[in-house]
Amino acid sequence: MTVTVTVTVTVKAKLLALALLLAGCPAPRDTPRPAKRVAFWHTFNAEETVTLNAILAELRRGALRDVGVRSTVVPFAQALNAFRRAAGSCGPGAPELFRAELPWIPELVARGLIVPLPPDAPAEKDLLPPAQRASRYRGQRWALPASLDCLALLYDGQRLDKPPASLDALVAAARRLTVDASGKHVGQSGYDAARVARWGFYVRADAYWFLPFLWAAGGRLFDASSGRVYVDDERAVAALERYASLSRGLGVAPPRPSLGGDYEDQARRFAGGQVAMIVNGPWATASILERLRPRSRLRVAPFPRAPDGRPAAPLSGHAYVVSRCAKDRAAAWQLARYLAAADAQERFARRNALLPALGAVYKRPRLAGDALIQGFALALAASRERPQHPAMARIFDDFTPAVQAVLLGEATAREALAGVARGWRSRLGLGADAGSGTGSGTGSGTASGMGTGTGR
């Protein structure tokens, strides 16, 4: 009995105490939701996304405490088409802030998919000249540039002392560096082409990687102001024939490239010492350096210029644009300002080798002594801007399949480029919009004025 009574009293006492406690305490509150929300689409790779997420986490704890960011990774190859559809319909999940490649901006403007920068946007005077030009179109600013990039020659410093200064010198170096299992190089007596141990070069089945060879041969793409298309002229045909010959005729590059996996195959072979020279951009170096031993083997040089001295490597970059679908444009631009700020650009440069669009960032102590960044800065200064035209975002839809057909022996260079030119003239309507942007459309602009200590 005693035990039963004691337990009964104890339970009642506890229930009473709990009731009194709850009565005296306010009801629990949910964690407050941010007052503003921004849907952000980006194209960063896996390593770059780690950097981005760290920056976003710090902004959530500090400067952007009242802005909720929903970030979504969109594969680069699919990003433009995905944004066209989403920003065209403004349906659920449509992005409000978008990381766009700079050559996409004219098309996004022409389609009415993005909005111009607000009057209080950061001044453009601190941007490198190519970033200034690329973010303007039809007399207005449309984007906040965050990085620039270009294709450059990456070579194995243990195999090559000095980078080639001309296209002829590059081909000659590739011949010397292609060796068989016995150590004999191409052209040497007894060389066995069936037992290659190291290739001198790597040919990617992608028109963007062919572009430096086209420009180094004096070729052109098109002139937006006149509507003239040059991609099928004699210089272009000769350039593509030479590009294909590196793997099909001269035998200084692996034959029959994999159309779906040559990007990764190139990096793997280079890091493994099976290829001595490749063409790639700063965005690729993080994954290469993870496998390369010693890391100091990686050297960077500008791609050889055209005979007349003009740069041959294409220049590009990325910027933040605000979609017409943005519910709170001010919040979207606020996020863009932080992601394109000097501190963020330095962080991406140090961790991912993305080249800043702000010139002063290159002079910061941690970057001024970075051989990789400064090497790419030299390559960037010796690169060429593409024509500023709405069709520029889509020229590779025709161009890359044509290059692939030639590399695989399914078409001649003349046949393939004639098809590209027909597609550009009819389907893309080149010449219909001369635009009022700053670019002349000739594809002959350079990153001049950037210097050796300044700025994909």
Short mmCIF file of C-alpha atoms in Angstrom, two decimals:
data_model
loop_
_atom_site.label_atom_id
_atom_site.label_comp_id
_atom_site.label_asym_id
_atom_site.label_seq_id
_atom_site.Cartn_x
_atom_site.Cartn_y
_atom_site.Cartn_z
CA MET A 1 0.00 0.00 0.00
CA THR A 2 2.67 2.42 1.00
CA VAL A 3 4.54 1.94 -2.23
CA THR A 4 1.39 2.40 -4.27
CA VAL A 5 0.41 5.60 -2.48
CA THR A 6 3.91 7.02 -2.73
CA VAL A 7 4.11 6.38 -6.45
CA THR A 8 0.67 7.85 -7.02
CA VAL A 9 1.56 11.04 -5.16
CA THR A 10 4.90 11.34 -6.98
CA VAL A 11 3.31 11.01 -10.40
CA LYS A 12 0.67 13.60 -9.56
CA ALA A 13 3.32 15.96 -8.27
CA LYS A 14 5.36 15.61 -11.43
CA LEU A 15 2.36 16.21 -13.64
CA LEU A 16 1.42 19.30 -11.64
CA ALA A 17 4.95 20.65 -11.78
CA LEU A 18 5.10 20.07 -15.53
CA ALA A 19 1.78 21.86 -16.04
CA LEU A 20 2.98 24.83 -14.01
CA LEU A 21 6.25 24.94 -15.97
CA LEU A 22 4.49 24.91 -19.33
CA ALA A 23 2.04 27.55 -18.21
CA GLY A 24 4.87 29.88 -17.31
CA CYS A 25 6.87 29.44 -20.55
CA PRO A 26 6.05 30.88 -23.94
CA ALA A 27 5.25 28.47 -26.76
CA PRO A 28 8.29 27.44 -28.84
CA ARG A 29 8.82 29.51 -31.99
CA ASP A 30 9.87 28.22 -35.41
CA THR A 31 13.23 29.44 -36.71
CA PRO A 32 12.43 32.63 -38.63
CA ARG A 33 12.60 32.27 -42.41
CA PRO A 34 14.66 34.78 -44.37
CA ALA A 35 12.61 37.75 -45.50
CA LYS A 36 13.93 37.45 -49.08
CA ARG A 37 14.66 34.40 -51.23
CA VAL A 38 16.74 34.01 -54.40
CA ALA A 39 16.79 30.99 -56.72
CA PHE A 40 20.35 30.79 -58.08
CA TRP A 41 21.50 28.58 -60.97
CA HIS A 42 25.21 28.09 -61.56
CA THR A 43 27.58 26.02 -63.69
CA PHE A 44 30.49 25.58 -61.27
CA ASN A 45 32.23 22.21 -61.35
CA ALA A 46 32.51 20.01 -58.25
CA GLU A 47 35.65 21.66 -56.86
CA GLU A 48 34.33 25.16 -57.55
CA THR A 49 30.99 24.34 -55.94
CA VAL A 50 32.79 23.56 -52.68
CA THR A 51 34.21 27.09 -52.73
CA LEU A 52 30.84 28.56 -53.62
CA ASN A 53 29.05 26.73 -50.81
CA ALA A 54 31.59 27.98 -48.28
CA ILE A 55 31.04 31.57 -49.44
CA LEU A 56 27.25 31.17 -49.31
CA ALA A 57 27.44 29.72 -45.80
CA GLU A 58 29.42 32.73 -44.61
CA LEU A 59 26.98 35.13 -46.27
CA ARG A 60 24.05 33.38 -44.56
CA ARG A 61 25.70 33.94 -41.19
CA GLY A 62 26.60 37.55 -41.93
CA ALA A 63 25.93 40.03 -44.71
CA LEU A 64 22.98 38.18 -46.26
CA ARG A 65 21.32 36.97 -43.09
CA ASP A 66 17.93 38.07 -44.42
CA VAL A 67 18.30 36.43 -47.87
CA GLY A 68 17.64 32.75 -48.40
CA VAL A 69 19.55 31.29 -51.35
CA ARG A 70 18.46 28.14 -53.15
CA SER A 71 21.43 27.21 -55.34
CA THR A 72 21.21 24.64 -58.13
CA VAL A 73 24.06 23.19 -60.16
CA VAL A 74 23.27 22.97 -63.88
CA PRO A 75 25.81 21.16 -66.13
CA PHE A 76 27.55 23.71 -68.32
CA ALA A 77 26.62 21.97 -71.57
CA GLN A 78 22.92 22.12 -70.65
CA ALA A 79 22.81 25.45 -68.85
CA LEU A 80 22.00 27.84 -71.69
CA ASN A 81 19.12 25.77 -73.07
CA ALA A 82 17.77 25.18 -69.55
CA PHE A 83 17.86 28.91 -68.79
CA ARG A 84 16.20 29.78 -72.11
CA ARG A 85 13.27 27.52 -71.25
CA ALA A 86 12.97 28.49 -67.58
CA ALA A 87 13.33 32.24 -68.05
CA GLY A 88 11.05 32.11 -71.07
CA SER A 89 8.14 30.69 -69.09
CA CYS A 90 8.89 32.00 -65.56
CA GLY A 91 7.29 28.88 -64.15
CA PRO A 92 7.88 27.35 -60.69
CA GLY A 93 11.58 26.94 -59.97
CA ALA A 94 12.72 29.46 -62.59
CA PRO A 95 16.10 30.97 -61.68
CA GLU A 96 16.36 34.55 -60.53
CA LEU A 97 20.15 34.79 -60.57
CA PHE A 98 22.17 32.92 -63.21
CA ARG A 99 25.89 32.39 -63.79
CA ALA A 100 26.19 32.92 -67.55
CA GLU A 101 29.12 32.62 -69.90
CA LEU A 102 29.97 36.07 -71.23
CA PRO A 103 29.31 35.25 -74.92
CA TRP A 104 25.74 34.24 -74.00
CA ILE A 105 24.79 37.76 -72.93
CA PRO A 106 23.85 39.17 -76.37
CA GLU A 107 21.38 36.34 -76.97
CA LEU A 108 19.89 36.64 -73.48
CA VAL A 109 19.40 40.36 -74.08
CA ALA A 110 17.95 39.86 -77.57
CA ARG A 111 15.43 37.35 -76.18
CA GLY A 112 14.49 39.65 -73.30
CA LEU A 113 15.42 37.05 -70.69
CA ILE A 114 17.59 39.23 -68.42
CA VAL A 115 17.36 42.71 -66.95
CA PRO A 116 19.98 45.49 -66.99
CA LEU A 117 22.09 46.37 -63.98
CA PRO A 118 20.52 48.83 -61.53
CA PRO A 119 21.87 52.40 -61.29
CA ASP A 120 23.70 51.62 -58.03
CA ALA A 121 25.70 48.72 -59.54
CA PRO A 122 29.44 48.58 -58.81
CA ALA A 123 31.49 50.78 -61.12
CA GLU A 124 32.97 49.04 -64.14
CA LYS A 125 36.23 51.00 -64.15
CA ASP A 126 37.93 48.35 -61.98
CA LEU A 127 37.10 45.53 -64.40
CA LEU A 128 39.62 44.38 -66.97
CA PRO A 129 38.75 45.75 -70.43
CA PRO A 130 37.46 42.44 -71.87
CA ALA A 131 35.11 42.04 -68.90
CA GLN A 132 33.86 45.59 -69.37
CA ARG A 133 33.15 45.03 -73.07
CA ALA A 134 31.55 41.62 -72.67
CA SER A 135 29.14 42.75 -69.96
CA ARG A 136 27.82 45.59 -72.15
CA TYR A 137 25.47 45.18 -75.08
CA ARG A 138 23.34 47.69 -76.97
CA GLY A 139 24.68 50.50 -74.83
CA GLN A 140 23.75 49.00 -71.45
CA ARG A 141 25.37 46.93 -68.72
CA TRP A 142 23.72 43.56 -68.17
CA ALA A 143 26.03 41.51 -65.96
CA LEU A 144 28.49 41.54 -63.08
CA PRO A 145 31.61 39.73 -64.34
CA ALA A 146 33.20 37.35 -61.84
CA SER A 147 35.94 35.64 -63.85
CA LEU A 148 37.70 35.55 -67.18
CA ASP A 149 39.26 32.56 -68.90
CA CYS A 150 40.97 31.47 -72.08
CA LEU A 151 42.45 28.43 -73.70
CA ALA A 152 46.19 28.11 -73.18
CA LEU A 153 48.95 25.65 -73.92
CA LEU A 154 49.59 23.37 -70.95
CA TYR A 155 52.80 21.41 -71.24
CA ASP A 156 54.96 19.02 -69.24
CA GLY A 157 57.96 20.98 -67.99
CA GLN A 158 59.98 17.78 -67.67
CA ARG A 159 59.60 17.12 -71.40
CA LEU A 160 59.72 20.61 -72.89
CA ASP A 161 62.03 23.42 -71.78
CA LYS A 162 60.43 26.25 -73.73
CA PRO A 163 56.91 26.49 -75.17
CA PRO A 164 56.53 26.78 -78.97
CA ALA A 165 56.10 30.31 -80.27
CA SER A 166 54.33 29.46 -83.53
CA LEU A 167 51.96 26.84 -84.87
CA ASP A 168 54.76 25.33 -86.95
CA ALA A 169 56.92 25.13 -83.83
CA LEU A 170 54.08 23.45 -81.93
CA VAL A 171 53.75 20.75 -84.59
CA ALA A 172 57.54 20.26 -84.67
CA ALA A 173 57.63 19.93 -80.87
CA ALA A 174 54.78 17.41 -80.99
CA ARG A 175 56.79 15.30 -83.45
CA ARG A 176 59.87 15.33 -81.20
CA LEU A 177 57.85 14.51 -78.11
CA THR A 178 55.94 11.57 -79.64
CA VAL A 179 58.03 8.50 -78.86
CA ASP A 180 57.55 4.74 -79.08
CA ALA A 181 58.34 2.14 -76.44
CA SER A 182 62.01 2.08 -77.46
CA GLY A 183 62.39 5.87 -77.17
CA LYS A 184 62.43 6.65 -80.89
CA HIS A 185 60.43 9.69 -82.00
CA VAL A 186 58.28 10.29 -85.07
CA GLY A 187 60.40 10.48 -88.21
CA GLN A 188 63.33 8.66 -86.64
CA SER A 189 64.52 5.45 -88.28
CA GLY A 190 62.95 2.42 -86.62
CA TYR A 191 60.08 4.35 -85.01
CA ASP A 192 57.16 1.99 -84.33
CA ALA A 193 53.80 3.80 -84.65
CA ALA A 194 52.01 0.75 -83.22
CA ARG A 195 53.82 1.01 -79.89
CA VAL A 196 53.55 4.69 -78.92
CA ALA A 197 54.55 5.31 -75.30
CA ARG A 198 53.97 9.08 -75.27
CA TRP A 199 52.09 11.40 -77.60
CA GLY A 200 53.29 14.93 -78.27
CA PHE A 201 49.83 16.50 -78.36
CA TYR A 202 46.13 15.77 -77.79
CA VAL A 203 43.42 16.67 -80.31
CA ARG A 204 40.01 17.28 -78.75
CA ALA A 205 36.91 16.63 -80.86
CA ASP A 206 35.43 20.03 -80.02
CA ALA A 207 35.24 23.13 -82.20
CA TYR A 208 36.15 25.43 -79.30
CA TRP A 209 39.49 23.60 -79.06
CA PHE A 210 39.93 23.89 -82.84
CA LEU A 211 39.37 27.66 -82.71
CA PRO A 212 42.99 28.52 -81.72
CA PHE A 213 44.23 26.58 -84.76
CA LEU A 214 41.77 28.42 -87.01
CA TRP A 215 42.81 31.83 -85.73
CA ALA A 216 46.52 30.96 -85.67
CA ALA A 217 46.19 30.14 -89.38
CA GLY A 218 44.68 33.56 -90.07
CA GLY A 219 41.10 32.28 -90.34
CA ARG A 220 37.95 34.01 -89.15
CA LEU A 221 34.44 33.08 -87.99
CA PHE A 222 32.06 35.77 -89.27
CA ASP A 223 31.57 39.51 -89.39
CA ALA A 224 28.37 40.42 -87.58
CA SER A 225 28.20 43.93 -89.04
CA SER A 226 28.33 42.83 -92.68
CA GLY A 227 26.83 39.36 -92.39
CA ARG A 228 29.86 37.78 -94.06
CA VAL A 229 30.68 34.22 -92.99
CA TYR A 230 34.30 33.13 -93.30
CA VAL A 231 34.32 29.74 -91.60
CA ASP A 232 34.39 27.89 -94.94
CA ASP A 233 37.11 29.90 -96.68
CA GLU A 234 40.43 28.42 -97.79
CA ARG A 235 42.29 29.35 -94.62
CA ALA A 236 39.66 27.68 -92.46
CA VAL A 237 39.69 24.52 -94.59
CA ALA A 238 43.49 24.33 -94.41
CA ALA A 239 43.42 24.88 -90.64
CA LEU A 240 40.94 22.05 -90.04
CA GLU A 241 42.89 19.73 -92.34
CA ARG A 242 46.02 20.45 -90.31
CA TYR A 243 44.20 19.97 -87.00
CA ALA A 244 42.90 16.57 -88.11
CA SER A 245 46.32 15.56 -89.45
CA LEU A 246 47.84 15.70 -85.97
CA SER A 247 46.03 12.47 -85.12
CA ARG A 248 45.21 11.02 -88.54
CA GLY A 249 48.28 11.79 -90.63
CA LEU A 250 51.27 12.99 -88.59
CA GLY A 251 50.41 10.62 -85.78
CA VAL A 252 51.47 12.93 -82.96
CA ALA A 253 48.14 12.68 -81.10
CA PRO A 254 46.00 9.70 -80.08
CA PRO A 255 43.85 8.54 -83.03
CA ARG A 256 40.06 8.45 -83.25
CA PRO A 257 39.23 10.55 -80.18
CA SER A 258 36.35 9.50 -77.97
CA LEU A 259 33.54 11.96 -78.65
CA GLY A 260 32.01 11.49 -75.23
CA GLY A 261 35.04 11.17 -73.01
CA ASP A 262 37.94 12.98 -74.62
CA TYR A 263 37.93 15.84 -72.10
CA GLU A 264 38.58 13.50 -69.19
CA ASP A 265 40.85 11.28 -71.31
CA GLN A 266 43.03 14.28 -72.17
CA ALA A 267 43.50 15.22 -68.51
CA ARG A 268 44.19 11.63 -67.48
CA ARG A 269 46.79 11.04 -70.19
CA PHE A 270 48.53 14.35 -69.51
CA ALA A 271 48.74 13.76 -65.76
CA GLY A 272 49.97 10.21 -66.40
CA GLY A 273 52.81 11.37 -68.65
CA GLN A 274 51.27 9.83 -71.79
CA VAL A 275 50.75 13.22 -73.49
CA ALA A 276 53.27 16.07 -73.38
CA MET A 277 51.13 19.05 -74.49
CA ILE A 278 47.41 19.81 -74.29
CA VAL A 279 45.16 22.82 -74.74
CA ASN A 280 42.86 23.70 -71.86
CA GLY A 281 41.77 26.51 -69.55
CA PRO A 282 42.33 27.49 -65.92
CA TRP A 283 39.14 25.72 -64.82
CA ALA A 284 40.78 22.35 -65.66
CA THR A 285 43.94 22.72 -63.61
CA ALA A 286 42.55 21.65 -60.23
CA SER A 287 41.65 18.17 -61.47
CA ILE A 288 44.95 17.85 -63.35
CA LEU A 289 47.04 18.85 -60.34
CA GLU A 290 45.27 16.28 -58.17
CA ARG A 291 46.90 13.53 -60.24
CA LEU A 292 50.12 15.16 -61.45
CA ARG A 293 53.34 14.29 -59.63
CA PRO A 294 55.33 16.37 -59.15
CA ARG A 295 52.87 19.22 -59.56
CA SER A 296 55.65 21.49 -60.81
CA ARG A 297 55.56 19.60 -64.12
CA LEU A 298 52.54 21.66 -65.15
CA ARG A 299 53.55 24.72 -67.15
CA VAL A 300 51.27 27.30 -68.78
CA ALA A 301 51.97 29.37 -71.87
CA PRO A 302 49.92 31.44 -74.34
CA PHE A 303 48.80 29.54 -77.41
CA PRO A 304 50.96 30.54 -80.41
CA ARG A 305 49.81 33.67 -82.22
CA ALA A 306 48.84 34.06 -85.86
CA PRO A 307 51.60 34.97 -88.31
CA ASP A 308 50.50 38.62 -88.23
CA GLY A 309 50.90 38.69 -84.45
CA ARG A 310 47.21 38.61 -83.53
CA PRO A 311 46.21 36.37 -80.60
CA ALA A 312 44.72 33.00 -81.49
CA ALA A 313 43.29 31.60 -78.25
CA PRO A 314 39.63 32.40 -77.49
CA LEU A 315 38.84 34.52 -74.44
CA SER A 316 35.72 33.98 -72.39
CA GLY A 317 34.53 34.28 -68.81
CA HIS A 318 31.50 34.21 -66.54
CA ALA A 319 29.20 36.79 -65.03
CA TYR A 320 26.06 36.98 -62.93
CA VAL A 321 22.84 38.04 -64.63
CA VAL A 322 19.37 38.57 -63.17
CA SER A 323 16.45 36.88 -64.87
CA ARG A 324 13.33 38.73 -65.94
CA CYS A 325 11.50 36.23 -63.68
CA ALA A 326 13.15 37.52 -60.49
CA LYS A 327 10.53 38.36 -57.88
CA ASP A 328 12.99 40.46 -55.88
CA ARG A 329 15.54 41.88 -58.30
CA ALA A 330 17.22 43.93 -55.60
CA ALA A 331 17.92 40.78 -53.55
CA ALA A 332 19.24 38.95 -56.62
CA TRP A 333 21.63 41.80 -57.47
CA GLN A 334 22.66 41.98 -53.82
CA LEU A 335 23.74 38.33 -53.93
CA ALA A 336 25.48 38.90 -57.26
CA ARG A 337 27.49 41.79 -55.80
CA TYR A 338 28.93 39.58 -53.08
CA LEU A 339 29.69 36.68 -55.43
CA ALA A 340 31.42 39.02 -57.89
CA ALA A 341 33.27 41.03 -55.22
CA ALA A 342 37.06 41.13 -55.04
CA ASP A 343 37.25 38.84 -52.00
CA ALA A 344 35.16 36.16 -53.70
CA GLN A 345 37.19 36.44 -56.91
CA GLU A 346 40.42 36.03 -54.96
CA ARG A 347 39.03 32.99 -53.20
CA PHE A 348 38.02 31.27 -56.42
CA ALA A 349 41.43 32.12 -57.88
CA ARG A 350 43.37 30.64 -54.97
CA ARG A 351 41.29 27.49 -54.63
CA ASN A 352 40.17 26.82 -58.19
CA ALA A 353 42.47 28.88 -60.46
CA LEU A 354 39.56 30.93 -61.83
CA LEU A 355 40.99 34.15 -63.22
CA PRO A 356 39.57 37.32 -61.64
CA ALA A 357 37.75 39.89 -63.76
CA LEU A 358 38.96 42.68 -61.44
CA GLY A 359 42.50 43.78 -62.28
CA ALA A 360 43.49 44.76 -58.74
CA VAL A 361 42.91 41.22 -57.43
CA TYR A 362 45.97 39.95 -59.32
CA LYS A 363 48.15 42.26 -57.20
CA ARG A 364 46.98 40.81 -53.89
CA PRO A 365 49.87 39.06 -52.09
CA ARG A 366 48.47 35.53 -52.35
CA LEU A 367 48.00 35.81 -56.11
CA ALA A 368 50.95 37.99 -57.07
CA GLY A 369 53.30 35.11 -56.32
CA ASP A 370 51.08 32.33 -57.71
CA ALA A 371 52.88 30.99 -60.79
CA LEU A 372 49.78 29.25 -62.14
CA ILE A 373 47.55 32.32 -61.91
CA GLN A 374 50.19 34.64 -63.30
CA GLY A 375 50.93 32.17 -66.11
CA PHE A 376 47.28 32.16 -67.11
CA ALA A 377 47.22 35.95 -66.80
CA LEU A 378 49.87 36.09 -69.52
CA ALA A 379 47.84 33.68 -71.64
CA LEU A 380 44.72 35.78 -71.07
CA ALA A 381 46.54 38.93 -72.19
CA ALA A 382 47.42 37.08 -75.41
CA SER A 383 43.89 35.86 -76.18
CA ARG A 384 41.13 37.08 -78.47
CA GLU A 385 37.55 38.12 -77.83
CA ARG A 386 34.85 36.49 -79.93
CA PRO A 387 32.34 38.48 -82.01
CA GLN A 388 29.58 39.99 -79.87
CA HIS A 389 26.38 38.72 -81.46
CA PRO A 390 23.25 36.82 -80.33
CA ALA A 391 24.22 33.89 -82.56
CA MET A 392 27.57 33.41 -80.83
CA ALA A 393 26.02 31.25 -78.12
CA ARG A 394 24.83 28.76 -80.74
CA ILE A 395 27.55 28.58 -83.37
CA PHE A 396 29.05 25.47 -81.81
CA ASP A 397 25.79 23.57 -82.33
CA ASP A 398 26.87 23.24 -85.98
CA PHE A 399 30.60 23.72 -85.59
CA THR A 400 31.50 20.92 -83.17
CA PRO A 401 29.71 18.09 -85.06
CA ALA A 402 31.52 19.22 -88.22
CA VAL A 403 34.93 19.08 -86.51
CA GLN A 404 34.07 15.65 -85.10
CA ALA A 405 33.10 14.33 -88.53
CA VAL A 406 36.45 15.39 -89.96
CA LEU A 407 38.45 13.91 -87.08
CA LEU A 408 36.60 10.61 -87.46
CA GLY A 409 37.15 10.53 -91.24
CA GLU A 410 33.44 10.84 -92.03
CA ALA A 411 33.77 14.09 -94.02
CA THR A 412 36.44 16.25 -95.59
CA ALA A 413 37.25 19.58 -94.02
CA ARG A 414 35.79 21.38 -97.04
CA GLU A 415 32.51 19.45 -96.89
CA ALA A 416 32.14 19.86 -93.14
CA LEU A 417 32.84 23.59 -93.07
CA ALA A 418 30.58 24.25 -96.05
CA GLY A 419 27.77 22.72 -94.01
CA VAL A 420 28.64 24.89 -91.02
CA ALA A 421 28.58 28.04 -93.17
CA ARG A 422 25.18 27.13 -94.65
CA GLY A 423 23.78 26.58 -91.17
CA TRP A 424 25.13 29.87 -89.86
CA ARG A 425 23.79 31.82 -92.84
CA SER A 426 20.31 30.32 -92.84
CA ARG A 427 19.46 29.05 -89.38
CA LEU A 428 21.30 31.66 -87.31
CA GLY A 429 20.59 34.60 -89.58
CA LEU A 430 24.04 36.08 -89.17
CA GLY A 431 24.15 39.72 -90.21
CA ALA A 432 20.50 40.32 -89.33
CA ASP A 433 21.50 41.95 -86.03
CA ALA A 434 24.65 44.01 -86.26
CA GLY A 435 23.96 45.00 -82.70
CA SER A 436 25.04 48.16 -80.98
CA GLY A 437 27.45 46.48 -78.64
CA THR A 438 31.05 47.46 -78.47
CA GLY A 439 32.39 44.47 -80.40
CA SER A 440 32.96 44.89 -84.11
CA GLY A 441 31.95 41.33 -84.83
CA THR A 442 35.17 40.55 -86.64
CA GLY A 443 36.56 38.36 -83.92
CA SER A 444 39.81 40.31 -84.04
CA GLY A 445 39.65 42.06 -80.68
CA THR A 446 42.30 41.24 -78.10
CA ALA A 447 42.77 41.51 -74.40
CA SER A 448 45.14 44.40 -74.91
CA GLY A 449 46.04 46.72 -72.09
CA MET A 450 45.94 43.97 -69.48
CA GLY A 451 49.66 43.72 -68.88
CA THR A 452 51.55 40.87 -67.31
CA GLY A 453 50.08 41.25 -63.85
CA THR A 454 46.42 41.36 -64.83
CA GLY A 455 43.60 39.10 -65.81
CA ARG A 456 37.31 31.25 -67.37
#
